[in-house]
Amino acid sequence: MAELPQHTKLIFATHNPHKLTELRQILSQEVEAFTPESLVSAAGIGAPEPVEDGATFAENALIKARAIVQATGIAAIADDSGICVDILGGAPGIFSARWAGRHGDDEANLDLLLNQLADVPQKNRGAAFVSAAALVSPDGTETVRTGKVRGQLLTARRGHGGFGYDPIFLPAGYQLTTAEMSAEQKNQISHRGIAFRSLAPLIAELL
């Protein structure tokens, strides 16, 4: 594992660069003392990914954050998130990132989900993005906050922003998919934005 940068105050237990960018944007708006240099990712320090064998988003988020704290002695934040489709009984859920079999293959995951829903009418394509964000401190304090946004799944991709299932998710009350929104728009309504903003006052105490 690489040496920690000098200004590191918090480690984001992720290997997803899109999530790191999102969190930096959110905290820059929510936490006065936050600077991008104070937050690094697990990938940035070469920390391995732990086995996410929890049964819920919250359990997996805690697994990731705890592993970073144990390895570095520095406070860590982690999120576990996914798309929960009504007609699939809440699947892919915690398996969203590896729905097609290989972790992080967004295009394959999207293709598989679209194929599974190919014959489902629009009225039955309800879904929710769900995120659990965990903050674990070296003293053992653990806090989890959740965020959820309801919407509908489209039958084809729209937009080139975001990542994951964003191109087919139309949030309730909006005419744009989360892939068609600006980063600022998406962060204001997204499941991760809700969860991270809820943790922001606690993160501010660490900086």
PDB file of C-alpha atoms in Angstrom:
ATOM      1  CA  MET A   1       0.000   0.000   0.000  1.00  0.00           C
ATOM      2  CA  ALA A   2       1.298   3.453  -0.945  1.00  0.00           C
ATOM      3  CA  GLU A   3       2.244   6.110   1.579  1.00  0.00           C
ATOM      4  CA  LEU A   4      -0.623   8.431   2.433  1.00  0.00           C
ATOM      5  CA  PRO A   5      -0.499  11.976   1.038  1.00  0.00           C
ATOM      6  CA  GLN A   6       0.402  14.558   3.689  1.00  0.00           C
ATOM      7  CA  HIS A   7      -2.975  16.300   3.829  1.00  0.00           C
ATOM      8  CA  THR A   8      -5.118  13.163   4.026  1.00  0.00           C
ATOM      9  CA  LYS A   9      -7.856  13.429   6.669  1.00  0.00           C
ATOM     10  CA  LEU A  10     -10.354  10.937   5.262  1.00  0.00           C
ATOM     11  CA  ILE A  11     -10.196   7.928   2.960  1.00  0.00           C
ATOM     12  CA  PHE A  12     -13.030   6.985   0.636  1.00  0.00           C
ATOM     13  CA  ALA A  13     -13.127   3.186   0.450  1.00  0.00           C
ATOM     14  CA  THR A  14     -13.739   2.949  -3.267  1.00  0.00           C
ATOM     15  CA  HIS A  15     -11.920   1.973  -6.439  1.00  0.00           C
ATOM     16  CA  ASN A  16     -14.495   3.815  -8.566  1.00  0.00           C
ATOM     17  CA  PRO A  17     -13.100   7.172  -9.778  1.00  0.00           C
ATOM     18  CA  HIS A  18     -16.606   8.435 -10.617  1.00  0.00           C
ATOM     19  CA  LYS A  19     -17.689   8.031  -6.996  1.00  0.00           C
ATOM     20  CA  LEU A  20     -14.585   9.860  -5.775  1.00  0.00           C
ATOM     21  CA  THR A  21     -15.363  12.795  -8.056  1.00  0.00           C
ATOM     22  CA  GLU A  22     -18.967  12.873  -6.856  1.00  0.00           C
ATOM     23  CA  LEU A  23     -18.046  12.839  -3.180  1.00  0.00           C
ATOM     24  CA  ARG A  24     -15.479  15.611  -3.607  1.00  0.00           C
ATOM     25  CA  GLN A  25     -18.103  17.751  -5.344  1.00  0.00           C
ATOM     26  CA  ILE A  26     -20.700  17.124  -2.644  1.00  0.00           C
ATOM     27  CA  LEU A  27     -18.372  17.755   0.292  1.00  0.00           C
ATOM     28  CA  SER A  28     -16.967  20.900  -1.336  1.00  0.00           C
ATOM     29  CA  GLN A  29     -20.489  22.327  -1.174  1.00  0.00           C
ATOM     30  CA  GLU A  30     -21.458  20.959   2.220  1.00  0.00           C
ATOM     31  CA  VAL A  31     -18.314  21.210   4.364  1.00  0.00           C
ATOM     32  CA  GLU A  32     -16.592  24.585   4.675  1.00  0.00           C
ATOM     33  CA  ALA A  33     -13.219  23.170   5.742  1.00  0.00           C
ATOM     34  CA  PHE A  34     -13.137  20.497   3.040  1.00  0.00           C
ATOM     35  CA  THR A  35     -10.432  20.492   0.388  1.00  0.00           C
ATOM     36  CA  PRO A  36     -10.110  17.859  -2.350  1.00  0.00           C
ATOM     37  CA  GLU A  37      -6.609  17.035  -1.095  1.00  0.00           C
ATOM     38  CA  SER A  38      -7.980  15.958   2.293  1.00  0.00           C
ATOM     39  CA  LEU A  39      -9.860  13.045   0.705  1.00  0.00           C
ATOM     40  CA  VAL A  40      -8.167  10.172  -1.112  1.00  0.00           C
ATOM     41  CA  SER A  41      -9.586   6.918  -2.391  1.00  0.00           C
ATOM     42  CA  ALA A  42      -8.651   3.364  -1.536  1.00  0.00           C
ATOM     43  CA  ALA A  43      -7.473   2.974  -5.113  1.00  0.00           C
ATOM     44  CA  GLY A  44      -5.280   6.056  -4.746  1.00  0.00           C
ATOM     45  CA  ILE A  45      -3.319   4.485  -1.909  1.00  0.00           C
ATOM     46  CA  GLY A  46      -3.288   0.993  -3.374  1.00  0.00           C
ATOM     47  CA  ALA A  47      -5.527  -0.541  -0.717  1.00  0.00           C
ATOM     48  CA  PRO A  48      -7.062  -3.878  -1.741  1.00  0.00           C
ATOM     49  CA  GLU A  49     -10.806  -4.312  -2.043  1.00  0.00           C
ATOM     50  CA  PRO A  50     -12.302  -6.436   0.745  1.00  0.00           C
ATOM     51  CA  VAL A  51     -14.801  -9.185   0.063  1.00  0.00           C
ATOM     52  CA  GLU A  52     -18.255  -7.608   0.162  1.00  0.00           C
ATOM     53  CA  ASP A  53     -20.217 -10.493   1.622  1.00  0.00           C
ATOM     54  CA  GLY A  54     -22.827  -8.492   3.508  1.00  0.00           C
ATOM     55  CA  ALA A  55     -26.530  -9.055   2.918  1.00  0.00           C
ATOM     56  CA  THR A  56     -27.440  -5.351   2.770  1.00  0.00           C
ATOM     57  CA  PHE A  57     -26.054  -2.103   1.395  1.00  0.00           C
ATOM     58  CA  ALA A  58     -25.273  -0.958   4.947  1.00  0.00           C
ATOM     59  CA  GLU A  59     -23.344  -4.114   5.813  1.00  0.00           C
ATOM     60  CA  ASN A  60     -21.214  -3.875   2.680  1.00  0.00           C
ATOM     61  CA  ALA A  61     -20.497  -0.174   3.226  1.00  0.00           C
ATOM     62  CA  LEU A  62     -19.324  -0.921   6.762  1.00  0.00           C
ATOM     63  CA  ILE A  63     -17.136  -3.808   5.571  1.00  0.00           C
ATOM     64  CA  LYS A  64     -15.313  -1.478   3.179  1.00  0.00           C
ATOM     65  CA  ALA A  65     -14.892   1.390   5.638  1.00  0.00           C
ATOM     66  CA  ARG A  66     -13.740  -0.869   8.475  1.00  0.00           C
ATOM     67  CA  ALA A  67     -11.088  -2.456   6.253  1.00  0.00           C
ATOM     68  CA  ILE A  68      -9.583   0.938   5.437  1.00  0.00           C
ATOM     69  CA  VAL A  69      -9.538   2.080   9.070  1.00  0.00           C
ATOM     70  CA  GLN A  70      -7.878  -1.170  10.102  1.00  0.00           C
ATOM     71  CA  ALA A  71      -5.234  -0.823   7.391  1.00  0.00           C
ATOM     72  CA  THR A  72      -4.457   2.882   7.814  1.00  0.00           C
ATOM     73  CA  GLY A  73      -5.683   4.100  11.201  1.00  0.00           C
ATOM     74  CA  ILE A  74      -7.448   6.975   9.433  1.00  0.00           C
ATOM     75  CA  ALA A  75     -11.190   7.642   9.337  1.00  0.00           C
ATOM     76  CA  ALA A  76     -12.917   6.163   6.320  1.00  0.00           C
ATOM     77  CA  ILE A  77     -16.142   6.638   4.446  1.00  0.00           C
ATOM     78  CA  ALA A  78     -17.678   4.079   2.117  1.00  0.00           C
ATOM     79  CA  ASP A  79     -20.861   3.648   0.220  1.00  0.00           C
ATOM     80  CA  ASP A  80     -22.639   0.669  -1.197  1.00  0.00           C
ATOM     81  CA  SER A  81     -25.357   1.409  -3.660  1.00  0.00           C
ATOM     82  CA  GLY A  82     -27.405  -0.004  -6.472  1.00  0.00           C
ATOM     83  CA  ILE A  83     -30.613  -0.116  -8.401  1.00  0.00           C
ATOM     84  CA  CYS A  84     -33.605  -1.940  -6.914  1.00  0.00           C
ATOM     85  CA  VAL A  85     -36.200  -2.871  -9.534  1.00  0.00           C
ATOM     86  CA  ASP A  86     -39.749  -3.415  -8.311  1.00  0.00           C
ATOM     87  CA  ILE A  87     -40.734  -6.155 -10.736  1.00  0.00           C
ATOM     88  CA  LEU A  88     -37.501  -8.040  -9.979  1.00  0.00           C
ATOM     89  CA  GLY A  89     -38.256  -8.074  -6.265  1.00  0.00           C
ATOM     90  CA  GLY A  90     -35.596  -5.476  -5.502  1.00  0.00           C
ATOM     91  CA  ALA A  91     -32.845  -6.979  -7.670  1.00  0.00           C
ATOM     92  CA  PRO A  92     -30.127  -6.316  -8.738  1.00  0.00           C
ATOM     93  CA  GLY A  93     -29.803  -4.550  -5.361  1.00  0.00           C
ATOM     94  CA  ILE A  94     -26.460  -5.244  -3.700  1.00  0.00           C
ATOM     95  CA  PHE A  95     -25.386  -7.139  -6.837  1.00  0.00           C
ATOM     96  CA  SER A  96     -25.884  -4.128  -9.134  1.00  0.00           C
ATOM     97  CA  ALA A  97     -22.184  -3.567  -9.877  1.00  0.00           C
ATOM     98  CA  ARG A  98     -21.676  -7.198 -10.873  1.00  0.00           C
ATOM     99  CA  TRP A  99     -25.123  -8.052 -12.256  1.00  0.00           C
ATOM    100  CA  ALA A 100     -23.684  -9.356 -15.530  1.00  0.00           C
ATOM    101  CA  GLY A 101     -20.967 -11.327 -13.749  1.00  0.00           C
ATOM    102  CA  ARG A 102     -17.954  -9.012 -13.801  1.00  0.00           C
ATOM    103  CA  HIS A 103     -17.671  -6.221 -11.230  1.00  0.00           C
ATOM    104  CA  GLY A 104     -17.905  -2.721 -12.654  1.00  0.00           C
ATOM    105  CA  ASP A 105     -18.831  -3.641 -16.256  1.00  0.00           C
ATOM    106  CA  ASP A 106     -21.434  -0.904 -16.670  1.00  0.00           C
ATOM    107  CA  GLU A 107     -22.312  -1.668 -20.287  1.00  0.00           C
ATOM    108  CA  ALA A 108     -22.818  -5.380 -19.692  1.00  0.00           C
ATOM    109  CA  ASN A 109     -24.871  -4.703 -16.558  1.00  0.00           C
ATOM    110  CA  LEU A 110     -27.083  -2.266 -18.461  1.00  0.00           C
ATOM    111  CA  ASP A 111     -27.552  -4.624 -21.382  1.00  0.00           C
ATOM    112  CA  LEU A 112     -28.524  -7.499 -19.117  1.00  0.00           C
ATOM    113  CA  LEU A 113     -31.053  -5.445 -17.150  1.00  0.00           C
ATOM    114  CA  LEU A 114     -32.599  -3.999 -20.318  1.00  0.00           C
ATOM    115  CA  ASN A 115     -32.935  -7.504 -21.757  1.00  0.00           C
ATOM    116  CA  GLN A 116     -34.534  -8.796 -18.556  1.00  0.00           C
ATOM    117  CA  LEU A 117     -37.101  -5.998 -18.690  1.00  0.00           C
ATOM    118  CA  ALA A 118     -37.622  -6.041 -22.458  1.00  0.00           C
ATOM    119  CA  ASP A 119     -41.265  -7.150 -22.284  1.00  0.00           C
ATOM    120  CA  VAL A 120     -42.202  -5.131 -19.177  1.00  0.00           C
ATOM    121  CA  PRO A 121     -44.537  -2.177 -19.897  1.00  0.00           C
ATOM    122  CA  GLN A 122     -43.504   1.280 -18.733  1.00  0.00           C
ATOM    123  CA  LYS A 123     -46.106   1.370 -15.971  1.00  0.00           C
ATOM    124  CA  ASN A 124     -44.401  -1.610 -14.325  1.00  0.00           C
ATOM    125  CA  ARG A 125     -40.818  -0.361 -14.644  1.00  0.00           C
ATOM    126  CA  GLY A 126     -40.641   1.325 -11.247  1.00  0.00           C
ATOM    127  CA  ALA A 127     -37.278   1.284  -9.502  1.00  0.00           C
ATOM    128  CA  ALA A 128     -35.211   3.057  -6.881  1.00  0.00           C
ATOM    129  CA  PHE A 129     -31.579   3.965  -6.553  1.00  0.00           C
ATOM    130  CA  VAL A 130     -30.476   3.199  -2.979  1.00  0.00           C
ATOM    131  CA  SER A 131     -27.237   4.112  -1.205  1.00  0.00           C
ATOM    132  CA  ALA A 132     -25.883   3.395   2.257  1.00  0.00           C
ATOM    133  CA  ALA A 133     -22.977   5.619   3.292  1.00  0.00           C
ATOM    134  CA  ALA A 134     -20.869   4.548   6.263  1.00  0.00           C
ATOM    135  CA  LEU A 135     -18.408   6.622   8.279  1.00  0.00           C
ATOM    136  CA  VAL A 136     -16.011   4.693  10.520  1.00  0.00           C
ATOM    137  CA  SER A 137     -13.580   6.447  12.862  1.00  0.00           C
ATOM    138  CA  PRO A 138     -10.361   5.003  14.326  1.00  0.00           C
ATOM    139  CA  ASP A 139     -11.972   5.044  17.775  1.00  0.00           C
ATOM    140  CA  GLY A 140     -14.563   2.550  16.545  1.00  0.00           C
ATOM    141  CA  THR A 141     -17.455   4.961  16.093  1.00  0.00           C
ATOM    142  CA  GLU A 142     -19.638   3.881  13.181  1.00  0.00           C
ATOM    143  CA  THR A 143     -22.442   5.801  11.500  1.00  0.00           C
ATOM    144  CA  VAL A 144     -24.561   4.799   8.523  1.00  0.00           C
ATOM    145  CA  ARG A 145     -26.906   7.051   6.564  1.00  0.00           C
ATOM    146  CA  THR A 146     -29.083   6.013   3.652  1.00  0.00           C
ATOM    147  CA  GLY A 147     -30.407   7.766   0.583  1.00  0.00           C
ATOM    148  CA  LYS A 148     -33.109   6.701  -1.845  1.00  0.00           C
ATOM    149  CA  VAL A 149     -34.612   8.147  -4.995  1.00  0.00           C
ATOM    150  CA  ARG A 150     -37.579   6.656  -6.838  1.00  0.00           C
ATOM    151  CA  GLY A 151     -38.065   6.622 -10.583  1.00  0.00           C
ATOM    152  CA  GLN A 152     -38.725   4.618 -13.720  1.00  0.00           C
ATOM    153  CA  LEU A 153     -36.426   2.590 -15.946  1.00  0.00           C
ATOM    154  CA  LEU A 154     -36.460   3.453 -19.641  1.00  0.00           C
ATOM    155  CA  THR A 155     -36.212   0.942 -22.478  1.00  0.00           C
ATOM    156  CA  ALA A 156     -33.049   2.479 -23.952  1.00  0.00           C
ATOM    157  CA  ARG A 157     -30.090   4.583 -22.860  1.00  0.00           C
ATOM    158  CA  ARG A 158     -30.356   8.374 -22.755  1.00  0.00           C
ATOM    159  CA  GLY A 159     -27.487  10.701 -21.928  1.00  0.00           C
ATOM    160  CA  HIS A 160     -23.737  10.376 -21.614  1.00  0.00           C
ATOM    161  CA  GLY A 161     -23.088  11.616 -18.076  1.00  0.00           C
ATOM    162  CA  GLY A 162     -23.024   9.737 -14.816  1.00  0.00           C
ATOM    163  CA  PHE A 163     -22.201   6.050 -14.713  1.00  0.00           C
ATOM    164  CA  GLY A 164     -23.733   2.697 -13.851  1.00  0.00           C
ATOM    165  CA  TYR A 165     -27.461   2.601 -14.521  1.00  0.00           C
ATOM    166  CA  ASP A 166     -27.815   6.389 -14.885  1.00  0.00           C
ATOM    167  CA  PRO A 167     -28.595   6.284 -18.637  1.00  0.00           C
ATOM    168  CA  ILE A 168     -31.857   4.375 -18.088  1.00  0.00           C
ATOM    169  CA  PHE A 169     -33.027   5.904 -14.790  1.00  0.00           C
ATOM    170  CA  LEU A 170     -35.650   8.660 -14.960  1.00  0.00           C
ATOM    171  CA  PRO A 171     -36.163  10.133 -11.466  1.00  0.00           C
ATOM    172  CA  ALA A 172     -39.761  10.742 -10.419  1.00  0.00           C
ATOM    173  CA  GLY A 173     -40.863  14.251 -11.361  1.00  0.00           C
ATOM    174  CA  TYR A 174     -38.060  14.823 -13.882  1.00  0.00           C
ATOM    175  CA  GLN A 175     -37.839  14.649 -17.661  1.00  0.00           C
ATOM    176  CA  LEU A 176     -34.097  13.964 -17.721  1.00  0.00           C
ATOM    177  CA  THR A 177     -32.328  10.731 -16.885  1.00  0.00           C
ATOM    178  CA  THR A 178     -29.573  11.014 -14.309  1.00  0.00           C
ATOM    179  CA  ALA A 179     -27.139  10.593 -17.225  1.00  0.00           C
ATOM    180  CA  GLU A 180     -28.609  13.690 -18.923  1.00  0.00           C
ATOM    181  CA  MET A 181     -28.315  15.869 -15.810  1.00  0.00           C
ATOM    182  CA  SER A 182     -25.343  18.014 -14.923  1.00  0.00           C
ATOM    183  CA  ALA A 183     -23.216  16.741 -12.049  1.00  0.00           C
ATOM    184  CA  GLU A 184     -24.699  19.456  -9.833  1.00  0.00           C
ATOM    185  CA  GLN A 185     -28.283  18.503 -10.707  1.00  0.00           C
ATOM    186  CA  LYS A 186     -27.642  14.824 -10.138  1.00  0.00           C
ATOM    187  CA  ASN A 187     -25.886  15.348  -6.812  1.00  0.00           C
ATOM    188  CA  GLN A 188     -28.806  17.381  -5.495  1.00  0.00           C
ATOM    189  CA  ILE A 189     -31.304  14.560  -5.962  1.00  0.00           C
ATOM    190  CA  SER A 190     -29.226  11.383  -6.093  1.00  0.00           C
ATOM    191  CA  HIS A 191     -29.242   8.574  -3.574  1.00  0.00           C
ATOM    192  CA  ARG A 192     -25.537   9.080  -2.861  1.00  0.00           C
ATOM    193  CA  GLY A 193     -25.978  12.830  -2.599  1.00  0.00           C
ATOM    194  CA  ILE A 194     -28.696  12.373   0.028  1.00  0.00           C
ATOM    195  CA  ALA A 195     -26.654   9.856   2.019  1.00  0.00           C
ATOM    196  CA  PHE A 196     -23.375  11.805   1.887  1.00  0.00           C
ATOM    197  CA  ARG A 197     -25.013  15.122   2.785  1.00  0.00           C
ATOM    198  CA  SER A 198     -26.495  13.443   5.835  1.00  0.00           C
ATOM    199  CA  LEU A 199     -22.963  12.465   6.923  1.00  0.00           C
ATOM    200  CA  ALA A 200     -21.465  15.866   6.101  1.00  0.00           C
ATOM    201  CA  PRO A 201     -21.766  17.354   9.646  1.00  0.00           C
ATOM    202  CA  LEU A 202     -19.857  14.368  11.064  1.00  0.00           C
ATOM    203  CA  ILE A 203     -17.237  14.586   8.328  1.00  0.00           C
ATOM    204  CA  ALA A 204     -16.803  18.287   9.115  1.00  0.00           C
ATOM    205  CA  GLU A 205     -15.802  17.359  12.662  1.00  0.00           C
ATOM    206  CA  LEU A 206     -12.920  15.252  11.296  1.00  0.00           C
ATOM    207  CA  LEU A 207     -11.415  18.011   9.153  1.00  0.00           C
TER     208      LEU A 207
END
